[in-house]
Amino acid sequence: MATTQNKDYYATLGVKKTATSDEIRKAFRKAARRYHPDVNPGDKKAEEKFKEISEANDILSDEKKRKVYDQLGFYSDQIDPAQAEAYARQQSAGGGGGRSQVDFDGFDFSGFGGPGHPAAQQGGAGWGGSFKDIFSGIFSGAQQGQQPRGPQAGTDLEYQATVDFWTAIRGGQARIQINRQETCPTCHGQAHTGGAMQCPECNGTGQVTQMGGRMKFNIPCPRCNGTGRTSNECGTCHGEGTINKSETVEFRIKAGTRDGQRIRLQGKGNAGLNGGAAGDLFLIVRTGTHPVFTRVGDDIQLTVPVTVPEASLGAKVDVPTIDGRAQLKIPPGTQSGQKLRMRERGVENAQRPEQRGDQIVTIEVAVPHLQDERSREIMRELAKLNNQDPRVALFEKGRE
Ligand SMILES: [Zn+2]
Ligand SMILES: [Zn+2]
């Protein structure tokens, strides 16, 4: 039968054996701040260390437990403090000489307590458990992965999905490459394969011996929780129950989908464990741009050049819209920079399809480069006939 190692809790916390409860508390707080899993996400060493210091603190900060520990060199909930007391008294009285009248050798304490304690909360995101929870795990002998865990829901995923300008406007199919945790195909998320095998820690006996001085205690094996059997870890997922997989996900885009819109794909997040539901995949839509049209919400913005005669005399001109050519009426005397609204020539609203945005046209007057003398003559004549000064207002306002 294997023997578990006795632990030096004082060394773990870095305090003297004579430390006061105040010194122990301070030493633990200092170490806990350093090794807490929230501060060291994914760091297995820090997690182990944190369990060790938590265990040490649980024993040393409890007067009764500390006493038992000091007397025996280890602590277990299954040990009666009175027995420990008797043992300690007997040790000091016996002076260490040979076998004395009371002998605890081989005393079987395994009947106290026993298996079936709740397992410590496990799982990456589930570290919210209190120190006490972690302990009840350690002391009940439950170990990560050895006891069947309950169903655990998969986590959600969030990705940005760039969608083509036209697909966002007209709707359609789009695809995105994502990485997600999928249920392991070998063990189907069970994290272990095949039947149970003999526990290597206790060689199948379900018990290990812990030494307290010359006294031996049989306690339930912490590895197999006293059952003597442990299951084979799955080689494909290394006991995780899930594997990482790159996947192309297809999704539907509604007509009028806007930039920044969230799309939820139920069950496309990370796989759950032990039959737990998969998480969801959230896509943040990023709509593509277009060389001519600029989309602002459901409106389309566009700059349209017009000639001086068109702007001056008024005209009907063809302009592009997202549905093809459409006629735009330029009123006489339209200025450069003026905005003209083409009602309901914009994008269909994703929530209310009967509603459409507008197309907003910014007029840009194209000034002609006059090539011949006749044209220049006409322009000079035009200037004579229309000799208003467009800068008058500047000077008037400049005086204010
Ligand atoms: Zn597996
Ligand atoms: Zn075992």
XYZ file of C-alpha atoms and ligand atoms in Angstrom:
402
model
C 0.000 0.000 0.000
C 1.334 3.400 -0.980
C 2.078 6.092 1.543
C 1.327 9.728 0.880
C 3.862 12.367 1.747
C 3.393 14.464 4.845
C 3.386 18.153 4.061
C 5.200 20.982 5.802
C 2.502 23.628 5.946
C 4.698 26.068 7.827
C 7.303 25.982 5.051
C 4.560 26.333 2.430
C 3.418 29.611 3.986
C 6.966 30.633 4.885
C 6.300 31.076 8.598
C 7.921 29.683 11.774
C 6.311 26.854 13.727
C 5.763 29.369 16.502
C 3.954 31.832 14.213
C 0.926 33.598 15.645
C -2.436 33.305 13.899
C -1.985 36.901 12.788
C 1.361 36.116 11.135
C -0.174 33.087 9.427
C -3.068 35.139 8.119
C -0.738 37.802 6.735
C 1.594 35.264 5.133
C -1.349 33.543 3.463
C -2.832 36.786 2.137
C 0.473 37.795 0.667
C 0.965 34.438 -1.053
C -2.676 34.260 -2.175
C -2.428 37.628 -3.906
C 0.546 36.348 -5.831
C -0.762 32.917 -6.839
C -4.504 33.461 -7.176
C -5.763 31.881 -10.449
C -7.470 35.164 -11.397
C -4.046 36.791 -11.461
C -2.428 33.853 -13.279
C -4.986 32.633 -15.802
C -4.044 29.294 -17.338
C -0.897 28.948 -15.219
C -1.022 25.364 -13.893
C 1.973 25.858 -11.593
C 0.427 28.890 -9.945
C -2.829 26.971 -9.612
C -1.032 24.100 -7.840
C 0.817 26.535 -5.619
C -2.407 28.313 -4.792
C -4.001 25.019 -3.755
C -0.988 24.245 -1.553
C -1.020 27.575 0.261
C -4.797 27.404 0.620
C -4.523 23.946 2.110
C -1.768 25.093 4.491
C -3.834 28.095 5.526
C -6.953 26.024 6.093
C -5.108 23.852 8.598
C -2.911 26.431 10.293
C -5.588 29.107 10.615
C -7.923 26.703 12.390
C -6.823 26.239 15.995
C -8.178 22.702 16.316
C -6.796 21.519 12.993
C -3.433 23.133 13.676
C -3.209 21.299 16.972
C -3.858 17.933 15.330
C -1.329 18.786 12.634
C 1.302 19.797 15.177
C 0.744 16.574 17.071
C 0.719 14.174 14.137
C 2.557 15.931 11.346
C -0.507 15.830 9.095
C -4.180 16.575 9.250
C -7.304 14.778 8.089
C -10.943 15.454 8.887
C -11.248 11.750 9.587
C -9.032 11.912 12.633
C -10.568 12.380 16.024
C -8.740 15.206 17.841
C -9.008 13.185 21.079
C -7.078 10.310 19.512
C -4.378 12.689 18.361
C -4.247 14.217 21.804
C -3.879 10.782 23.410
C -1.195 9.876 20.919
C 0.765 13.068 21.575
C 0.532 12.560 25.350
C 1.661 9.008 25.018
C 4.581 10.046 22.784
C 5.903 12.577 25.284
C 5.330 10.239 28.228
C 6.951 7.308 26.484
C 10.022 9.405 25.786
C 10.390 7.758 22.415
C 11.567 4.509 23.940
C 10.463 1.409 22.146
C 6.916 0.151 21.878
C 4.792 1.429 24.694
C 1.466 0.227 26.022
C -0.731 2.179 23.599
C 0.071 1.451 19.990
C -1.817 2.982 17.114
C 0.177 1.089 14.537
C -2.137 -0.077 11.834
C -5.153 1.642 13.339
C -7.691 1.915 10.571
C -9.365 5.296 10.428
C -10.817 4.721 7.031
C -14.278 4.175 8.423
C -14.543 7.843 9.326
C -15.821 10.135 6.660
C -15.506 8.307 3.389
C -16.033 9.004 -0.266
C -18.856 10.924 -1.785
C -17.844 14.436 -0.861
C -18.637 17.047 -3.463
C -15.833 17.592 -5.913
C -14.141 20.935 -6.036
C -15.458 23.311 -8.667
C -13.309 22.900 -11.721
C -12.996 24.430 -15.138
C -11.253 27.408 -16.671
C -13.948 29.990 -16.177
C -15.297 28.415 -13.032
C -12.599 29.529 -10.661
C -15.104 31.550 -8.713
C -15.156 28.872 -6.017
C -14.095 29.989 -2.554
C -10.974 28.702 -0.850
C -13.217 26.462 1.183
C -14.532 24.795 -1.980
C -11.031 24.065 -3.173
C -10.284 22.456 0.116
C -13.348 20.331 0.367
C -12.042 18.948 -2.923
C -8.595 18.213 -1.588
C -9.775 16.741 1.670
C -12.570 14.655 0.371
C -9.988 13.045 -1.849
C -11.657 14.149 -5.069
C -9.293 15.100 -7.836
C -9.817 16.858 -11.099
C -10.974 14.521 -13.805
C -11.376 11.490 -11.569
C -14.963 11.918 -10.586
C -17.635 12.212 -13.228
C -18.323 15.890 -13.689
C -21.800 17.239 -14.306
C -22.833 18.807 -17.590
C -20.929 21.994 -18.273
C -22.143 24.508 -20.848
C -19.710 25.574 -23.576
C -18.541 29.175 -23.706
C -19.697 31.740 -26.264
C -17.455 32.958 -29.069
C -17.319 36.373 -30.702
C -15.865 37.114 -34.126
C -15.876 40.078 -36.502
C -17.239 39.129 -39.894
C -16.522 41.330 -42.893
C -19.410 41.234 -45.332
C -19.282 42.489 -48.909
C -20.949 45.904 -49.534
C -23.633 44.436 -51.815
C -24.345 41.371 -49.628
C -25.010 43.650 -46.657
C -27.468 45.693 -48.762
C -29.237 42.924 -50.639
C -28.840 40.093 -48.141
C -27.410 36.647 -48.872
C -24.959 34.060 -47.603
C -21.581 34.834 -46.103
C -18.910 32.682 -44.471
C -16.268 33.052 -41.831
C -13.387 30.918 -40.590
C -13.427 30.388 -36.830
C -11.618 28.298 -34.208
C -13.866 26.519 -31.777
C -13.713 23.743 -29.198
C -15.551 20.754 -30.504
C -16.660 17.631 -28.672
C -13.806 15.113 -28.866
C -14.710 12.514 -31.513
C -12.804 9.735 -29.704
C -14.360 9.937 -26.247
C -17.490 11.894 -27.239
C -16.717 14.498 -24.592
C -16.319 11.954 -21.762
C -12.596 12.810 -21.410
C -11.778 9.133 -20.841
C -11.952 5.982 -22.908
C -12.895 2.416 -22.268
C -13.642 0.917 -18.877
C -12.098 1.799 -15.573
C -8.632 0.493 -14.798
C -6.869 -0.217 -11.528
C -5.844 2.979 -9.747
C -2.022 3.257 -9.925
C -1.882 5.334 -6.739
C -3.343 2.710 -4.392
C -2.874 -0.335 -6.652
C -6.600 -0.869 -6.612
C -7.022 -1.114 -2.848
C -8.800 2.240 -2.611
C -6.732 3.181 0.409
C -3.400 4.797 1.110
C -1.506 5.009 4.341
C -0.544 8.271 5.914
C 2.114 8.338 8.609
C 1.750 10.298 11.823
C 4.918 9.649 13.706
C 4.824 5.885 14.241
C 1.083 5.860 13.779
C -0.328 4.731 10.473
C -3.652 5.927 9.155
C -5.501 4.356 6.286
C -7.357 6.990 4.357
C -9.347 6.777 1.108
C -7.043 7.105 -1.901
C -7.271 10.691 -3.145
C -6.684 9.705 -6.761
C -9.580 7.287 -7.171
C -11.635 8.642 -4.285
C -11.417 5.306 -2.525
C -12.930 3.287 -5.349
C -9.675 1.618 -6.392
C -10.604 2.198 -10.040
C -9.754 5.090 -12.253
C -10.644 5.725 -15.857
C -8.267 5.906 -18.789
C -7.597 9.453 -19.955
C -8.551 9.976 -23.617
C -5.435 10.288 -25.765
C -7.092 12.445 -28.423
C -8.204 15.298 -26.169
C -5.825 14.563 -23.237
C -8.722 14.382 -20.842
C -10.227 17.710 -21.886
C -13.299 16.277 -23.588
C -12.954 18.808 -26.407
C -10.522 19.477 -29.239
C -9.714 22.751 -30.996
C -10.905 22.868 -34.556
C -10.785 25.439 -37.315
C -14.125 25.614 -39.067
C -15.803 27.592 -41.829
C -19.225 28.747 -40.717
C -21.838 29.879 -43.211
C -24.424 32.386 -42.133
C -27.319 34.308 -43.601
C -27.223 38.086 -43.934
C -30.517 39.969 -43.944
C -31.010 42.691 -46.552
C -30.079 46.034 -44.992
C -27.684 44.636 -42.392
C -25.699 47.513 -40.935
C -22.066 47.810 -39.921
C -21.623 46.797 -36.261
C -24.751 44.627 -36.174
C -24.542 41.455 -34.061
C -25.671 38.112 -35.397
C -26.173 35.206 -33.015
C -25.630 31.665 -34.220
C -27.034 29.399 -31.559
C -24.912 26.404 -30.604
C -22.004 27.426 -32.817
C -19.805 28.428 -29.866
C -17.547 26.076 -27.913
C -18.839 22.586 -27.208
C -20.062 21.770 -23.701
C -18.777 18.927 -21.524
C -20.634 15.832 -20.380
C -23.709 16.628 -22.408
C -23.668 20.356 -21.552
C -25.085 22.634 -24.257
C -22.697 24.293 -26.699
C -22.181 28.051 -26.428
C -23.289 30.533 -29.080
C -21.282 32.249 -31.785
C -21.718 36.006 -31.992
C -20.699 37.734 -35.203
C -20.106 41.470 -35.364
C -20.773 42.479 -38.961
C -18.291 44.779 -40.673
C -19.727 45.947 -43.990
C -17.379 46.484 -46.938
C -16.980 49.804 -48.761
C -17.777 50.850 -52.363
C -15.825 53.237 -54.659
C -18.920 55.344 -55.561
C -21.528 54.833 -52.842
C -21.000 55.612 -49.195
C -23.417 53.993 -46.794
C -24.538 55.861 -43.691
C -27.120 53.782 -41.875
C -29.865 53.197 -44.416
C -28.875 56.247 -46.516
C -26.541 56.224 -49.498
C -24.320 59.229 -50.056
C -22.918 60.106 -53.464
C -21.201 63.096 -55.143
C -22.510 63.994 -58.638
C -20.724 66.456 -60.961
C -22.943 68.765 -63.102
C -22.010 71.333 -65.784
C -22.366 75.082 -65.313
C -25.365 75.257 -67.698
C -27.040 72.307 -65.885
C -26.521 73.925 -62.506
C -27.510 77.345 -63.758
C -30.479 76.555 -66.001
C -31.656 73.424 -64.224
C -31.703 69.959 -65.825
C -32.704 66.349 -65.492
C -29.609 64.140 -65.198
C -29.108 60.392 -64.817
C -27.351 59.336 -61.617
C -26.381 55.863 -60.362
C -28.325 54.380 -57.456
C -27.987 50.995 -55.767
C -30.859 49.857 -58.042
C -29.309 51.196 -61.259
C -29.841 54.494 -63.125
C -32.376 57.001 -61.883
C -33.284 60.523 -62.944
C -32.426 63.454 -60.702
C -33.915 66.903 -61.205
C -31.343 69.685 -60.777
C -33.217 72.879 -59.893
C -32.121 76.118 -61.711
C -29.403 77.933 -59.766
C -28.068 74.871 -57.927
C -24.814 75.635 -56.158
C -21.725 73.448 -55.802
C -21.876 71.539 -52.518
C -25.665 71.675 -52.407
C -27.309 68.419 -51.273
C -30.296 66.951 -53.090
C -32.342 64.164 -51.562
C -33.649 61.238 -53.627
C -36.354 59.787 -51.411
C -36.396 56.024 -50.806
C -33.464 55.353 -53.105
C -31.345 54.148 -50.184
C -31.079 50.799 -48.418
C -33.971 48.652 -47.268
C -34.242 48.636 -43.471
C -33.253 45.249 -41.991
C -35.952 45.421 -39.300
C -38.740 47.033 -41.387
C -38.260 45.894 -44.997
C -41.064 48.172 -46.251
C -38.976 51.133 -45.165
C -36.041 52.444 -47.199
C -33.382 55.057 -46.657
C -32.698 57.955 -49.075
C -29.924 58.684 -51.511
C -28.287 62.004 -50.716
C -26.543 63.596 -53.688
C -23.890 66.263 -53.198
C -23.689 68.490 -56.295
C -20.252 69.376 -57.597
C -20.288 72.006 -60.360
C -17.668 71.194 -63.021
C -16.167 74.418 -64.383
C -15.398 74.169 -68.143
C -11.918 74.733 -69.560
C -12.746 76.991 -72.539
C -10.733 75.989 -75.607
C -11.860 78.468 -78.247
C -12.152 82.237 -78.567
C -15.900 82.114 -79.297
C -16.671 80.401 -75.998
C -14.495 82.860 -74.073
C -16.324 85.738 -75.801
C -19.695 84.331 -74.730
C -18.436 83.901 -71.170
C -17.231 87.515 -71.032
C -20.592 88.654 -72.391
C -22.370 86.560 -69.755
C -20.224 88.161 -67.045
C -21.176 91.637 -68.287
C -24.855 90.737 -68.173
C -24.590 89.210 -64.698
C -22.183 91.430 -62.835
C -23.205 90.462 -59.289
C -20.267 90.209 -56.852
C -20.522 86.865 -54.944
C -18.080 88.195 -52.298
C -20.222 91.115 -51.113
C -21.519 89.149 -48.148
C -17.979 88.324 -47.039
C -17.096 91.985 -46.713
C -20.348 92.886 -45.041
C -19.926 90.116 -42.473
C -16.219 90.935 -42.152
C -17.075 94.398 -40.791
C -19.253 93.054 -37.985
Zn -11.342 12.676 -25.933
Zn -6.593 4.832 -5.743
